[in-house]
XYZ file of C-alpha atoms in Angstrom:
600
model
C -63.065 69.387 10.134
C -64.242 67.456 7.122
C -65.876 64.976 9.155
C -67.746 67.568 11.236
C -68.649 69.520 8.225
C -69.856 66.504 6.478
C -71.877 65.270 9.510
C -73.501 68.588 10.104
C -74.576 68.653 6.308
C -75.928 65.077 6.394
C -77.950 66.218 9.727
C -79.382 69.235 7.936
C -77.744 71.675 10.517
C -76.045 73.582 7.417
C -78.081 74.342 4.272
C -77.094 78.076 3.550
C -74.071 80.090 4.239
C -74.185 83.806 3.865
C -71.396 84.781 5.888
C -68.647 86.076 3.144
C -65.680 85.750 5.626
C -66.312 82.432 6.781
C -67.158 80.933 3.457
C -63.997 82.510 1.858
C -61.731 81.332 4.643
C -63.237 77.822 4.280
C -62.957 77.816 0.468
C -59.245 78.833 0.650
C -58.566 76.180 3.038
C -60.148 73.687 0.801
C -57.978 74.766 -2.174
C -54.967 74.363 0.159
C -55.814 70.895 1.138
C -56.363 69.996 -2.633
C -52.710 71.127 -3.332
C -51.245 69.449 -0.409
C -48.535 66.795 -0.595
C -50.215 64.781 2.039
C -52.815 62.312 0.743
C -55.072 62.409 4.021
C -55.392 66.281 3.396
C -56.081 65.867 -0.151
C -58.671 63.310 0.961
C -60.272 65.868 3.396
C -60.201 68.578 0.734
C -62.257 66.388 -1.675
C -64.651 65.746 0.973
C -65.253 69.298 1.815
C -65.425 70.555 -1.574
C -68.286 67.843 -2.202
C -70.068 69.071 0.819
C -69.831 72.711 -0.122
C -71.205 71.995 -3.592
C -74.448 70.820 -2.170
C -74.955 73.858 -0.106
C -76.600 77.118 -1.418
C -73.705 79.612 -1.456
C -75.071 82.903 -2.603
C -71.842 84.554 -3.498
C -70.037 81.657 -5.196
C -69.284 83.450 -8.464
C -67.706 86.353 -6.719
C -65.761 83.805 -4.449
C -64.209 82.299 -7.446
C -64.012 85.490 -9.555
C -66.348 84.471 -12.090
C -68.529 87.171 -13.830
C -71.731 85.437 -14.328
C -75.268 87.178 -13.915
C -77.725 84.186 -14.908
C -78.726 81.230 -12.925
C -75.818 78.901 -12.440
C -74.888 75.349 -11.426
C -72.577 75.237 -8.483
C -70.925 72.146 -9.327
C -70.285 73.279 -12.802
C -68.560 76.303 -11.613
C -66.578 74.388 -8.919
C -65.401 71.926 -11.417
C -64.357 74.850 -13.757
C -62.475 76.426 -11.025
C -60.603 73.574 -9.701
C -59.657 72.635 -13.382
C -58.175 76.048 -13.904
C -55.951 75.282 -10.619
C -55.064 71.987 -12.257
C -53.990 73.685 -15.252
C -51.569 75.814 -13.457
C -50.111 72.805 -11.726
C -49.679 70.890 -14.977
C -47.730 73.688 -16.461
C -45.325 73.449 -13.434
C -45.060 69.624 -13.697
C -44.026 70.199 -17.375
C -41.204 72.314 -16.364
C -40.061 70.234 -13.394
C -41.980 67.253 -12.071
C -39.856 66.994 -8.869
C -40.937 70.547 -7.925
C -44.639 69.803 -8.859
C -44.471 66.832 -6.545
C -43.499 69.011 -3.832
C -45.640 72.140 -4.301
C -48.497 71.042 -6.551
C -48.785 67.286 -7.052
C -52.037 67.472 -9.151
C -53.783 64.397 -7.809
C -55.409 66.483 -5.062
C -57.193 68.735 -7.649
C -58.182 65.658 -9.695
C -59.663 64.060 -6.356
C -61.634 67.141 -5.878
C -62.970 67.063 -9.416
C -64.022 63.382 -8.939
C -65.655 64.037 -5.839
C -67.812 66.669 -7.689
C -68.222 64.381 -10.581
C -70.002 61.764 -8.191
C -72.779 64.118 -7.240
C -73.618 65.352 -10.624
C -77.275 64.556 -11.369
C -76.812 64.400 -15.238
C -80.358 63.203 -15.873
C -81.790 66.838 -15.036
C -79.742 68.459 -17.734
C -82.155 69.135 -20.570
C -81.040 72.521 -21.582
C -78.885 72.248 -24.645
C -76.787 75.228 -23.536
C -75.902 73.574 -20.325
C -75.094 70.383 -22.226
C -72.822 72.164 -24.371
C -71.018 73.712 -21.335
C -70.496 70.189 -19.853
C -69.274 68.866 -23.176
C -66.388 71.589 -23.153
C -65.517 70.887 -19.528
C -65.510 67.178 -20.158
C -63.354 67.379 -23.295
C -60.767 69.769 -21.624
C -60.537 67.246 -18.563
C -59.865 64.353 -20.926
C -57.153 66.247 -22.889
C -55.472 67.625 -19.634
C -55.682 63.979 -18.126
C -53.978 62.469 -21.166
C -51.363 65.343 -20.822
C -50.734 64.480 -17.264
C -50.493 60.913 -17.910
C -47.682 61.540 -20.455
C -45.805 63.378 -17.811
C -46.174 60.778 -14.910
C -46.341 57.788 -17.053
C -42.384 57.075 -17.437
C -42.124 56.925 -13.518
C -45.056 54.354 -12.994
C -43.957 52.388 -16.247
C -40.236 52.115 -15.055
C -39.052 48.701 -14.333
C -38.190 49.781 -10.863
C -40.652 52.529 -10.037
C -40.125 52.516 -6.316
C -36.605 54.114 -6.789
C -37.153 55.719 -10.043
C -35.327 59.270 -10.369
C -34.830 60.649 -13.925
C -31.544 62.125 -14.466
C -32.825 65.308 -15.950
C -35.078 66.029 -12.825
C -31.953 65.260 -10.679
C -29.870 67.732 -12.603
C -32.578 70.384 -12.471
C -33.226 70.138 -8.827
C -29.738 69.650 -7.837
C -28.889 73.157 -8.823
C -30.943 74.660 -5.828
C -30.776 71.804 -3.404
C -28.327 69.836 -1.460
C -27.486 66.237 -2.868
C -29.135 64.816 0.098
C -32.711 66.076 -0.770
C -32.599 63.876 -3.960
C -32.386 60.654 -1.887
C -34.819 58.170 -1.034
C -37.474 60.391 0.325
C -37.423 62.466 -2.706
C -37.894 59.384 -5.043
C -40.795 58.270 -2.974
C -42.271 61.563 -3.063
C -42.109 61.553 -6.795
C -43.659 58.044 -6.973
C -46.376 58.852 -4.796
C -47.418 62.073 -6.809
C -47.214 60.003 -10.098
C -49.199 56.901 -8.936
C -51.622 58.874 -7.280
C -52.093 61.138 -10.109
C -52.685 58.126 -12.322
C -55.036 56.509 -9.805
C -57.266 59.677 -10.039
C -57.081 59.892 -13.600
C -58.389 56.265 -13.889
C -61.234 57.312 -11.656
C -62.030 60.305 -13.403
C -62.471 58.602 -16.678
C -64.635 55.960 -15.189
C -66.813 58.606 -13.898
C -67.070 60.168 -17.305
C -67.848 56.782 -18.635
C -70.657 56.463 -16.170
C -72.054 59.752 -17.086
C -71.835 59.581 -20.821
C -71.589 56.253 -22.458
C -75.358 55.286 -21.772
C -76.360 58.520 -23.860
C -74.366 57.535 -26.803
C -76.526 56.159 -29.845
C -73.966 56.545 -32.659
C -71.288 59.014 -33.913
C -73.667 61.933 -33.951
C -76.141 61.294 -31.319
C -74.694 61.648 -27.946
C -75.006 63.918 -24.840
C -71.818 64.601 -22.856
C -69.114 62.540 -24.345
C -68.714 61.044 -27.962
C -67.518 57.976 -29.462
C -64.026 59.293 -30.187
C -63.622 60.346 -26.635
C -64.759 56.943 -25.340
C -62.039 55.281 -27.605
C -59.657 57.607 -26.198
C -60.548 56.795 -22.607
C -60.271 53.097 -23.392
C -57.037 53.460 -25.220
C -55.700 55.139 -21.894
C -56.688 52.200 -19.778
C -55.191 49.632 -21.975
C -52.101 51.565 -22.063
C -52.000 51.678 -18.079
C -52.825 47.921 -17.655
C -50.422 46.707 -20.098
C -47.573 49.155 -19.357
C -47.525 50.137 -15.761
C -45.200 48.339 -13.450
C -46.448 50.041 -10.134
C -49.263 47.795 -8.646
C -51.221 50.601 -7.385
C -51.540 52.206 -10.754
C -52.684 49.127 -12.726
C -55.059 47.853 -9.819
C -56.827 51.344 -9.940
C -56.730 51.312 -13.789
C -58.483 47.796 -13.515
C -61.261 49.390 -11.236
C -62.007 52.145 -13.723
C -61.681 49.804 -16.890
C -63.902 47.645 -15.161
C -66.754 50.178 -14.816
C -66.216 51.387 -18.451
C -66.611 47.692 -19.802
C -69.537 47.289 -17.854
C -71.048 50.284 -19.485
C -69.764 49.084 -22.995
C -71.392 45.573 -22.591
C -74.777 47.188 -21.920
C -74.461 50.134 -24.365
C -77.219 50.957 -26.859
C -74.529 51.704 -29.515
C -73.446 48.677 -31.681
C -70.055 50.022 -32.154
C -69.406 50.301 -28.426
C -71.276 46.992 -27.502
C -68.752 45.172 -29.853
C -65.682 46.721 -28.484
C -64.983 44.379 -25.633
C -65.591 41.454 -27.806
C -62.942 42.745 -30.408
C -60.408 43.302 -27.559
C -60.812 39.861 -26.169
C -60.655 38.254 -29.532
C -57.285 40.180 -30.242
C -56.121 39.328 -26.759
C -56.611 35.731 -27.281
C -55.040 35.853 -30.848
C -52.280 37.816 -29.566
C -51.651 35.054 -26.719
C -51.941 32.314 -29.176
C -49.467 33.734 -31.808
C -47.104 34.862 -28.853
C -47.232 38.431 -30.019
C -47.126 39.795 -26.329
C -44.874 42.811 -26.020
C -42.069 41.572 -23.917
C -41.015 45.134 -23.374
C -44.237 46.135 -21.918
C -45.452 43.241 -19.941
C -43.695 42.535 -16.539
C -42.792 38.738 -15.603
C -41.610 39.558 -12.082
C -44.987 41.362 -10.886
C -46.994 38.312 -11.834
C -47.596 39.690 -15.440
C -48.474 43.121 -14.239
C -51.813 44.312 -15.544
C -52.279 41.764 -18.065
C -54.457 39.680 -15.914
C -56.384 42.549 -14.923
C -56.866 43.636 -18.362
C -58.298 40.306 -19.423
C -60.597 40.099 -16.144
C -61.963 43.636 -16.647
C -63.104 42.918 -20.252
C -64.851 39.651 -19.398
C -66.382 40.221 -15.928
C -69.617 41.609 -17.337
C -69.765 39.445 -20.432
C -73.447 38.638 -20.744
C -74.478 34.950 -19.919
C -76.556 33.690 -22.730
C -78.340 30.977 -20.632
C -78.526 30.794 -16.809
C -76.086 28.235 -15.348
C -73.918 28.084 -18.506
C -70.345 29.339 -19.063
C -69.645 32.653 -20.696
C -68.328 31.936 -24.207
C -65.154 34.101 -24.259
C -64.214 33.372 -20.831
C -64.389 29.603 -21.617
C -62.235 30.211 -24.786
C -59.646 32.160 -23.024
C -59.223 29.398 -20.338
C -58.843 26.801 -23.050
C -56.233 28.831 -24.743
C -54.243 29.622 -21.480
C -54.548 26.173 -20.255
C -53.176 24.732 -23.727
C -50.179 26.843 -23.508
C -49.260 25.696 -20.026
C -49.853 22.197 -21.229
C -47.987 22.180 -24.460
C -45.403 25.035 -24.438
C -41.771 24.079 -23.452
C -40.348 25.672 -20.333
C -37.545 27.357 -22.400
C -37.263 28.875 -25.842
C -34.068 29.892 -27.842
C -33.602 33.522 -28.868
C -30.343 34.387 -30.758
C -28.601 31.439 -29.455
C -29.581 32.051 -25.821
C -31.792 29.686 -23.832
C -34.366 31.679 -22.011
C -37.464 31.071 -20.004
C -40.717 30.921 -21.948
C -42.513 34.397 -21.042
C -45.753 33.222 -22.729
C -46.070 30.220 -20.490
C -45.239 32.269 -17.452
C -47.926 34.833 -18.492
C -50.364 32.067 -19.168
C -49.884 30.701 -15.525
C -50.385 34.115 -13.861
C -53.378 35.037 -15.937
C -55.119 31.710 -15.479
C -54.561 31.896 -11.926
C -56.144 35.314 -11.544
C -59.375 33.907 -13.088
C -59.360 31.068 -10.625
C -58.891 33.404 -7.875
C -61.673 35.880 -8.867
C -65.035 35.128 -7.300
C -66.853 36.529 -10.173
C -65.544 33.717 -12.434
C -66.322 30.973 -10.029
C -68.774 29.306 -12.128
C -67.017 29.773 -15.373
C -63.668 28.259 -13.983
C -65.248 25.157 -12.318
C -64.956 22.813 -15.233
C -61.168 23.593 -15.415
C -60.151 23.154 -11.690
C -59.183 19.478 -12.244
C -57.212 20.567 -15.244
C -55.587 23.392 -13.484
C -54.593 21.341 -10.440
C -52.990 18.680 -12.858
C -50.817 21.361 -14.428
C -49.869 23.159 -11.305
C -48.601 19.954 -10.019
C -46.668 18.998 -12.882
C -45.406 22.619 -13.023
C -43.506 21.758 -9.717
C -41.001 19.621 -11.561
C -39.948 22.446 -13.928
C -36.185 23.360 -13.996
C -37.107 27.016 -14.245
C -37.654 28.813 -11.072
C -40.040 31.302 -12.618
C -42.431 28.561 -13.651
C -42.189 26.623 -10.461
C -43.120 29.781 -8.665
C -46.070 30.557 -10.940
C -47.163 26.787 -10.621
C -46.945 27.094 -6.732
C -49.214 30.412 -6.619
C -51.642 28.561 -9.208
C -51.798 25.605 -6.866
C -52.588 27.634 -3.791
C -55.264 29.470 -5.610
C -56.906 26.460 -6.918
C -56.781 24.609 -3.496
C -58.412 27.783 -1.887
C -61.038 27.684 -4.619
C -61.905 24.034 -3.900
C -61.544 23.911 0.007
C -62.397 27.577 0.855
C -60.359 30.242 2.759
C -58.918 29.125 5.955
C -61.219 29.220 8.913
C -58.682 28.900 11.474
C -55.958 31.282 12.677
C -53.154 28.930 12.357
C -54.135 28.062 9.013
C -52.099 24.903 7.674
C -51.185 23.840 11.114
C -54.764 23.234 12.384
C -57.140 22.836 9.386
C -60.948 23.115 9.913
C -63.419 20.545 8.942
C -64.881 23.226 6.815
C -61.579 23.448 4.792
C -61.969 19.608 4.184
C -63.851 17.086 2.232
C -63.966 13.270 2.314
C -61.492 11.441 0.001
C -64.230 9.687 -1.864
C -66.089 13.047 -2.644
C -62.884 14.599 -3.904
C -61.775 11.900 -6.231
C -65.348 11.393 -7.533
C -65.279 15.032 -8.583
C -61.713 14.959 -9.959
C -61.258 11.264 -11.048
C -58.083 11.931 -13.121
C -56.227 13.292 -10.021
C -56.264 9.817 -8.494
C -54.238 8.480 -11.244
C -52.000 11.448 -11.341
C -51.338 11.093 -7.632
C -50.674 7.444 -7.841
C -48.389 7.832 -10.769
C -46.342 10.687 -9.133
C -46.210 9.168 -5.863
C -44.986 5.917 -7.357
C -42.370 7.375 -9.530
C -40.810 9.759 -6.773
C -40.816 7.438 -4.034
C -39.499 4.412 -5.915
C -35.763 4.854 -4.986
C -33.857 6.920 -2.542
C -32.352 8.906 -5.391
C -35.816 9.559 -6.890
C -37.159 11.044 -3.583
C -34.187 13.135 -3.039
C -34.330 14.501 -6.800
C -35.867 17.927 -7.827
C -38.859 15.945 -9.170
C -39.838 15.081 -5.686
C -41.037 18.643 -5.056
C -44.308 17.613 -6.653
C -44.778 15.334 -3.549
C -45.360 18.720 -1.549
C -48.369 19.538 -3.980
C -49.902 16.188 -3.643
C -49.450 15.956 0.146
C -50.906 19.569 0.501
C -54.122 18.365 -1.124
C -54.209 14.879 0.746
C -53.828 16.431 4.050
C -57.130 18.354 3.398
C -59.029 15.005 2.855
C -60.476 12.519 5.635
C -61.714 9.017 5.022
C -65.159 8.287 3.947
C -67.265 5.324 5.442
C -67.748 4.374 1.776
C -64.247 4.180 0.810
C -63.169 0.742 -1.030
C -66.773 0.460 -2.543
C -65.456 1.699 -5.831
C -62.380 -0.471 -6.452
C -60.974 1.888 -9.108
C -60.609 4.569 -6.373
C -59.275 2.441 -3.525
C -56.984 4.794 -1.271
C -55.069 1.795 0.097
C -53.164 2.003 -3.197
C -51.635 5.304 -2.160
C -50.906 4.414 1.490
C -47.470 2.864 1.123
C -46.285 5.828 -1.085
C -47.376 8.324 1.288
C -45.489 6.497 4.058
C -42.423 6.330 2.121
C -42.433 10.069 1.902
C -41.092 9.998 5.474
C -37.761 9.594 3.864
C -37.603 12.964 2.069
C -34.975 15.149 2.695
C -37.437 18.240 2.913
C -38.926 18.888 6.196
C -42.177 20.437 4.781
C -42.607 16.964 2.815
C -42.125 15.027 5.905
C -44.503 17.135 7.972
C -47.256 16.940 5.237
C -46.816 13.164 4.851
C -47.711 12.650 8.524
C -50.882 14.683 8.063
C -51.912 13.192 4.737
C -51.642 9.705 6.177
C -54.651 10.430 8.262
C -56.675 11.041 5.133
C -55.982 7.657 3.881
C -56.629 5.405 6.993
C -59.907 4.847 9.116
C -59.614 5.013 12.832
C -59.749 1.234 13.221
C -56.515 1.129 11.393
C -54.639 3.583 13.558
C -53.182 0.931 16.030
C -52.294 -1.484 13.090
C -50.259 1.343 11.379
C -48.601 2.399 14.560
C -47.585 -1.129 15.488
C -46.167 -1.660 11.835
C -44.127 1.411 12.127
C -42.698 0.524 15.513
C -41.978 -3.067 14.350
C -40.113 -1.796 11.459
C -38.043 0.739 13.740
C -37.129 -2.353 15.965
C -35.932 -4.602 13.179
C -33.860 -1.966 11.307
C -30.282 -1.509 12.033
C -29.659 1.675 13.959
C -26.453 2.382 12.078
C -28.392 2.107 8.696
C -31.247 4.456 9.306
C -31.091 7.939 8.304
C -32.111 10.878 10.369
C -34.576 12.032 7.894
C -36.331 8.706 7.740
C -36.278 8.541 11.469
C -37.759 12.010 11.758
C -40.485 11.398 9.310
C -41.495 8.147 10.731
C -41.737 9.516 14.280
C -43.907 12.257 12.782
C -46.136 9.984 11.190
C -46.515 8.065 14.478
C -47.221 11.234 16.515
C -49.677 12.444 14.087
C -51.931 9.223 14.425
C -51.668 9.488 18.347
C -52.638 13.210 17.959
C -55.610 12.119 16.052
C -56.421 9.131 18.331
C -56.396 11.626 21.353
C -58.597 14.168 19.592
C -61.130 11.383 18.877
C -60.740 9.560 22.134
C -59.799 6.446 20.671
C -57.702 3.771 22.531
C -54.442 2.408 21.266
C -53.979 -1.445 21.426
C -50.535 -3.080 21.399
C -49.726 -5.742 19.110
C -49.901 -9.113 21.118
C -46.536 -9.882 19.837
C -44.935 -6.966 21.406
C -43.431 -6.961 24.876
C -43.617 -3.378 26.129
C -40.096 -3.432 27.875
C -38.459 -5.037 25.016
C -39.825 -2.591 22.713
C -38.714 0.605 24.804
C -35.349 -0.817 25.287
C -34.934 -1.632 21.578
C -36.058 1.923 20.619
C -33.837 3.741 23.198
C -31.232 4.503 20.621
C -33.987 6.752 18.825
C -33.490 9.264 21.595
C -29.913 9.462 21.172
C -30.252 9.641 17.300
C -32.405 12.753 17.716
C -30.388 14.554 20.395
């Protein structure tokens, strides 16, 4: 119905409705949809109310029981009417949030108001009386939204919002309902009600910001909302971003706060224009002094809304000169990378050794900046350092730091080589997701020495290749396999890839399957086509000479993977394999027959 109605309006088939019965039936149905517990129905209700607001309804005041004689604004009357319905639902939510989630979940009315706010032509309001009416409506909306947020906030801020069921709600509802009705479905209904309500509040506040912030000159000169109300809205966003544990709540708060910050950076009011600078300076200081509120911020959800909070402030930071970095983005990146580099993995609190939460937050936050395309130019100078820190993070004894380092590595690799262009991703990399080894190491020269050092240390002995520190091999090989040889390799003697070759071959002994697999792919990045036959002959020769009772299964499997990878590349490039002249094919096959039985 919503689709038909909207299509009809867009095609100008409906511009005026005078049939009282039809319009009353439609309006009653819209109000029912806005109070539905089904999100698709509330979306339909919001679409319909947006449509009828743009149609000339002659009896609208009678329809909503509003005694008004003079000329009226349909959008204003509709918002006022839906707001009264919202007030009623809020009163029920104060008494019992669980019942409100079933009978009047609030987010539908908020969605309808949001839909109407998007079609307000606020530039046309020059009459002071109309402006004052809108001021009253907006002031009431801000107050009621804050009230709703205080009711639903404890659910989305819970450490486990997906199963949150406050005891007081269970006790109240338990008087009238069976115990089974308070199970998983009820907790899901409650969560849907709360996070969707928070979502709509975040969108509503962003609409108010778009409508009102640009008209604010100072404390006394404004049009729709004043300075104090802007501060209230901003404080709401900060609370949601730094407290909410439900990803839907803080991701939508991020979207709204992004719009608000965009308006603030370009505001004509000096006080508002300086707000983002003040916030980011306080944020950097808070991180540097380790004053992060551990009770609010969430480690297990990738630092929750903290990365979103910092991104939303800095996304629209003005660029002083074309092609240059933005000042505060660079300052924040330096701060976060210094924390990752210099902070210990663990700290001691009250005699207990705990993971360093500040370091984990730094990993998660810096990753979000590498990931965001809008900061691509700003983070480019920090790619080399970020890769270095993510690789060294693989060797941490703290699982949360290793996990954060893994995510950071994945993000930076995607930033360097681009998103996967093939369906099978890692198994069959596209040339578009690769670059020559010479180009890569010329861009990031310190990584060559890091790779050399780490490969040398972790493959020097059998014990080292089987230790925890060998996990960094995975990160190095993951990058190497995305490279391919350049015709100019070897011209710069300081970056001779032959230095890495013996260590990559040595990775065949790793007890980790993924490292053995990646080593076979990375090997192709270090050797030219004319070296393929030589490497295969060397590998086969070593297998023939090695006593079969002394070779390990992992080593045998890794070596065969490397041989197979080279053969696959030769087949792909139509290359011919040439045997070493000293080999006798029959002797070679008979001497390697034991490999088959070893692998069975």
